[in-house]
XYZ file of C-alpha atoms in Angstrom:
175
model
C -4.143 116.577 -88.854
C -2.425 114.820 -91.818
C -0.354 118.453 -92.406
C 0.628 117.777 -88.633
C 2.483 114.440 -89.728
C 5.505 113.364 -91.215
C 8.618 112.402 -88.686
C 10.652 109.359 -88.737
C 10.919 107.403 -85.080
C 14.240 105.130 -84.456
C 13.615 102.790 -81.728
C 16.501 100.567 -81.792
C 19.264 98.808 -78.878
C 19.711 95.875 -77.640
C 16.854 95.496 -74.629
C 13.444 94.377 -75.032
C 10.287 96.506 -76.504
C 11.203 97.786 -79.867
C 8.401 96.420 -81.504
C 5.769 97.028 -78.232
C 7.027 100.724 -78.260
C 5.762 100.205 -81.982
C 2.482 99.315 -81.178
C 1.437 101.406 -78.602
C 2.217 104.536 -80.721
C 0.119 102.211 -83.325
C -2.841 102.228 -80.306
C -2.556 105.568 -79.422
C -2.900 106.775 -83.470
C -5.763 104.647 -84.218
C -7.345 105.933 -80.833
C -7.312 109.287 -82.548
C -8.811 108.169 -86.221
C -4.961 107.620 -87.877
C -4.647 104.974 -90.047
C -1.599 102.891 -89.183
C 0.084 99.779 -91.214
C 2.846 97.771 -89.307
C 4.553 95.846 -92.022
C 7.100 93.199 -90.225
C 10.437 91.791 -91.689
C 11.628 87.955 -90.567
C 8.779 87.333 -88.936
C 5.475 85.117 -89.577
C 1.860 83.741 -87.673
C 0.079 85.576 -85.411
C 1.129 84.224 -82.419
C 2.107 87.643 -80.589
C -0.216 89.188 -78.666
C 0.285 92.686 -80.334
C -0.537 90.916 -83.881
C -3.413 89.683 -82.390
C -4.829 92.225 -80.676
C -4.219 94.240 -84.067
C -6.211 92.139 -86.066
C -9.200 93.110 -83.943
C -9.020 96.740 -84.372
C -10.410 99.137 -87.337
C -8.065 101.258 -88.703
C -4.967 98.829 -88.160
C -3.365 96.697 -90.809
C -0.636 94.337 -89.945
C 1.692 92.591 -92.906
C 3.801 89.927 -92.159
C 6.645 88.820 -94.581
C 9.396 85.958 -93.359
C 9.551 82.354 -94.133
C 8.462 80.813 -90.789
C 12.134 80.555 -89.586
C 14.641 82.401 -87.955
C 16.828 84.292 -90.202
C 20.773 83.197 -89.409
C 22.986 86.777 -90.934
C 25.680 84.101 -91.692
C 23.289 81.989 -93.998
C 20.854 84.171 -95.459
C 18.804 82.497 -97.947
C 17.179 83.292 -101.394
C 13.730 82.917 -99.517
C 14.859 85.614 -96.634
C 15.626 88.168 -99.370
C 12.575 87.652 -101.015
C 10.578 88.091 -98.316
C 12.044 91.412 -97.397
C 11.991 92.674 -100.814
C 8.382 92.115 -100.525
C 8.271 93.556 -97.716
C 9.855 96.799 -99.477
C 7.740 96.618 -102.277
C 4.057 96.781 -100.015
C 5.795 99.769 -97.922
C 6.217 101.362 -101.353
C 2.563 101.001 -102.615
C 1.531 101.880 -98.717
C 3.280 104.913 -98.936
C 2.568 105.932 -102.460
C -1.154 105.759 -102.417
C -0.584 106.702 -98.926
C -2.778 104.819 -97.542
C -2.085 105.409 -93.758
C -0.977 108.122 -91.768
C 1.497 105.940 -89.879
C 3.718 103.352 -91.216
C 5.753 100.862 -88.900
C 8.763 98.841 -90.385
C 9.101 96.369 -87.874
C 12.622 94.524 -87.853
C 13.848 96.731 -90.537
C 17.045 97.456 -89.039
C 17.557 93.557 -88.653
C 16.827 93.638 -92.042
C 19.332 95.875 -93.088
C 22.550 94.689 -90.900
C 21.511 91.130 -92.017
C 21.959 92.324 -95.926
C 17.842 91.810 -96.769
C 17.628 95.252 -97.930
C 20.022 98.017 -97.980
C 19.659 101.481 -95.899
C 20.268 103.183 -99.408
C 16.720 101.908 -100.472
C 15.332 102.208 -97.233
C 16.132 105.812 -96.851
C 14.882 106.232 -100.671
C 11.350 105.221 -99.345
C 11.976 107.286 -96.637
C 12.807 110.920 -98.346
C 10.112 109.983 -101.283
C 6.992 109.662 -98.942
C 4.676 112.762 -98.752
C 5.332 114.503 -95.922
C 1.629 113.046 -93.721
C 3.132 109.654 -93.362
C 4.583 109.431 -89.541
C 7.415 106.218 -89.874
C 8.775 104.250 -87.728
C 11.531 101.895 -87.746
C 12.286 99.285 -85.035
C 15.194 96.773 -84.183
C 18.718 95.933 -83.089
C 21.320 97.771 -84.580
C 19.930 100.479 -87.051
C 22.445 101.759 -89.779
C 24.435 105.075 -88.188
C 22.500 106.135 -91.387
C 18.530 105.504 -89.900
C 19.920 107.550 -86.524
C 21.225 110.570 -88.416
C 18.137 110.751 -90.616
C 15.286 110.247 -87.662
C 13.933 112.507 -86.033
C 13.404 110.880 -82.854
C 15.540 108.158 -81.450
C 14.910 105.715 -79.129
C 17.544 103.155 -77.122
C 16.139 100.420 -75.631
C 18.282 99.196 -73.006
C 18.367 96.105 -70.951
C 19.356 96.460 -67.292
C 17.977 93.308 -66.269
C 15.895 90.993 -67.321
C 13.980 87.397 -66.000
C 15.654 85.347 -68.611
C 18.556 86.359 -67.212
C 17.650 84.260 -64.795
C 16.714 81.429 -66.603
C 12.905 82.512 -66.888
C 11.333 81.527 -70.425
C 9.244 84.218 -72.728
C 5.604 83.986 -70.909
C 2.937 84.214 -73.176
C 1.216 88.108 -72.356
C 3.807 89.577 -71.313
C 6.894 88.645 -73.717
C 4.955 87.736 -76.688
């Protein structure tokens, strides 16, 4: 089945879902024996029901790198960068002793419009994998780069949405 992998998903835009569309391919590949790793930029504790639910299964690792607060693109700090770069550096050894068949990036495309990491070195990691790794790559605004390189991509849209409305996350459901 490994021969079978190898494609690049882009689910990116501005609605909500990027990172659930994430984890149910990450459900559906561990359903079928497929190792999966979800490594997640700018974000930290286990407080999402996706991470949570993750943690219980076999075959699912989830990483998470960020410094416990939310990452402002006009006042990135020292800490931010490193976290990404670590983030870059476990997606490296992931994918060079390939050690799943399916590799999320969660947030990467945050990552890269918010000047954690570049695209250059994200597409690097991308073109040097061996070619059973499945990747995925989720957030707002991906580099014109990420949707010319993918080979699927995904817009989330937002037609209308509760908090719209005034309605807070709910716990379930939102996170």
């Amino acid at each position: 089945m490994r021969d079978e992998l190898g494609k690049i998903h882009l689910i990116t835009g501005p609605g909500k879902g990027k990172t659930t569309a994430a984890f149910g391919l990450a459900l559906r590949a561990v359903g079928h024996g497929l190792r999966v790793h979800v490594i997640q930029f700018m974000k930290t504790g286990e407080t999402t029901g996706e991470v949570l639910a993750a943690r219980k299964l076999e075959g699912i690792r989830v990483e998470q790198f960020g410094t416990g607060r939310f990452v402002n693109p006009r006042e990135v700090s020292d800490g931010d960068k490193k976290a990404a770069a670590d983030a870059m550096a476990v997606a490296k050894v992931v994918i060079e002793k390939g050690e799943c068949e399916l590799l999320i990036l969660d947030e990467i495309n945050p990552a890269v419009s918010f000047g954690l990491v570049s695209a250059g070195e994200v597409l690097r990691l991308l073109r040097d994998r061996s070619k059973g790794i499945e990747v995925v790559l989720t957030g707002r605004n991906a580099p014109i780069e990420f949707v010319e390189y993918a080979d699927y991509v995904s817009i989330i849209e937002s037609k209308k949405h509760p908090f719209d409305q005034g309605l807070e996350a709910r716990k379930g459901i939102e996170w």
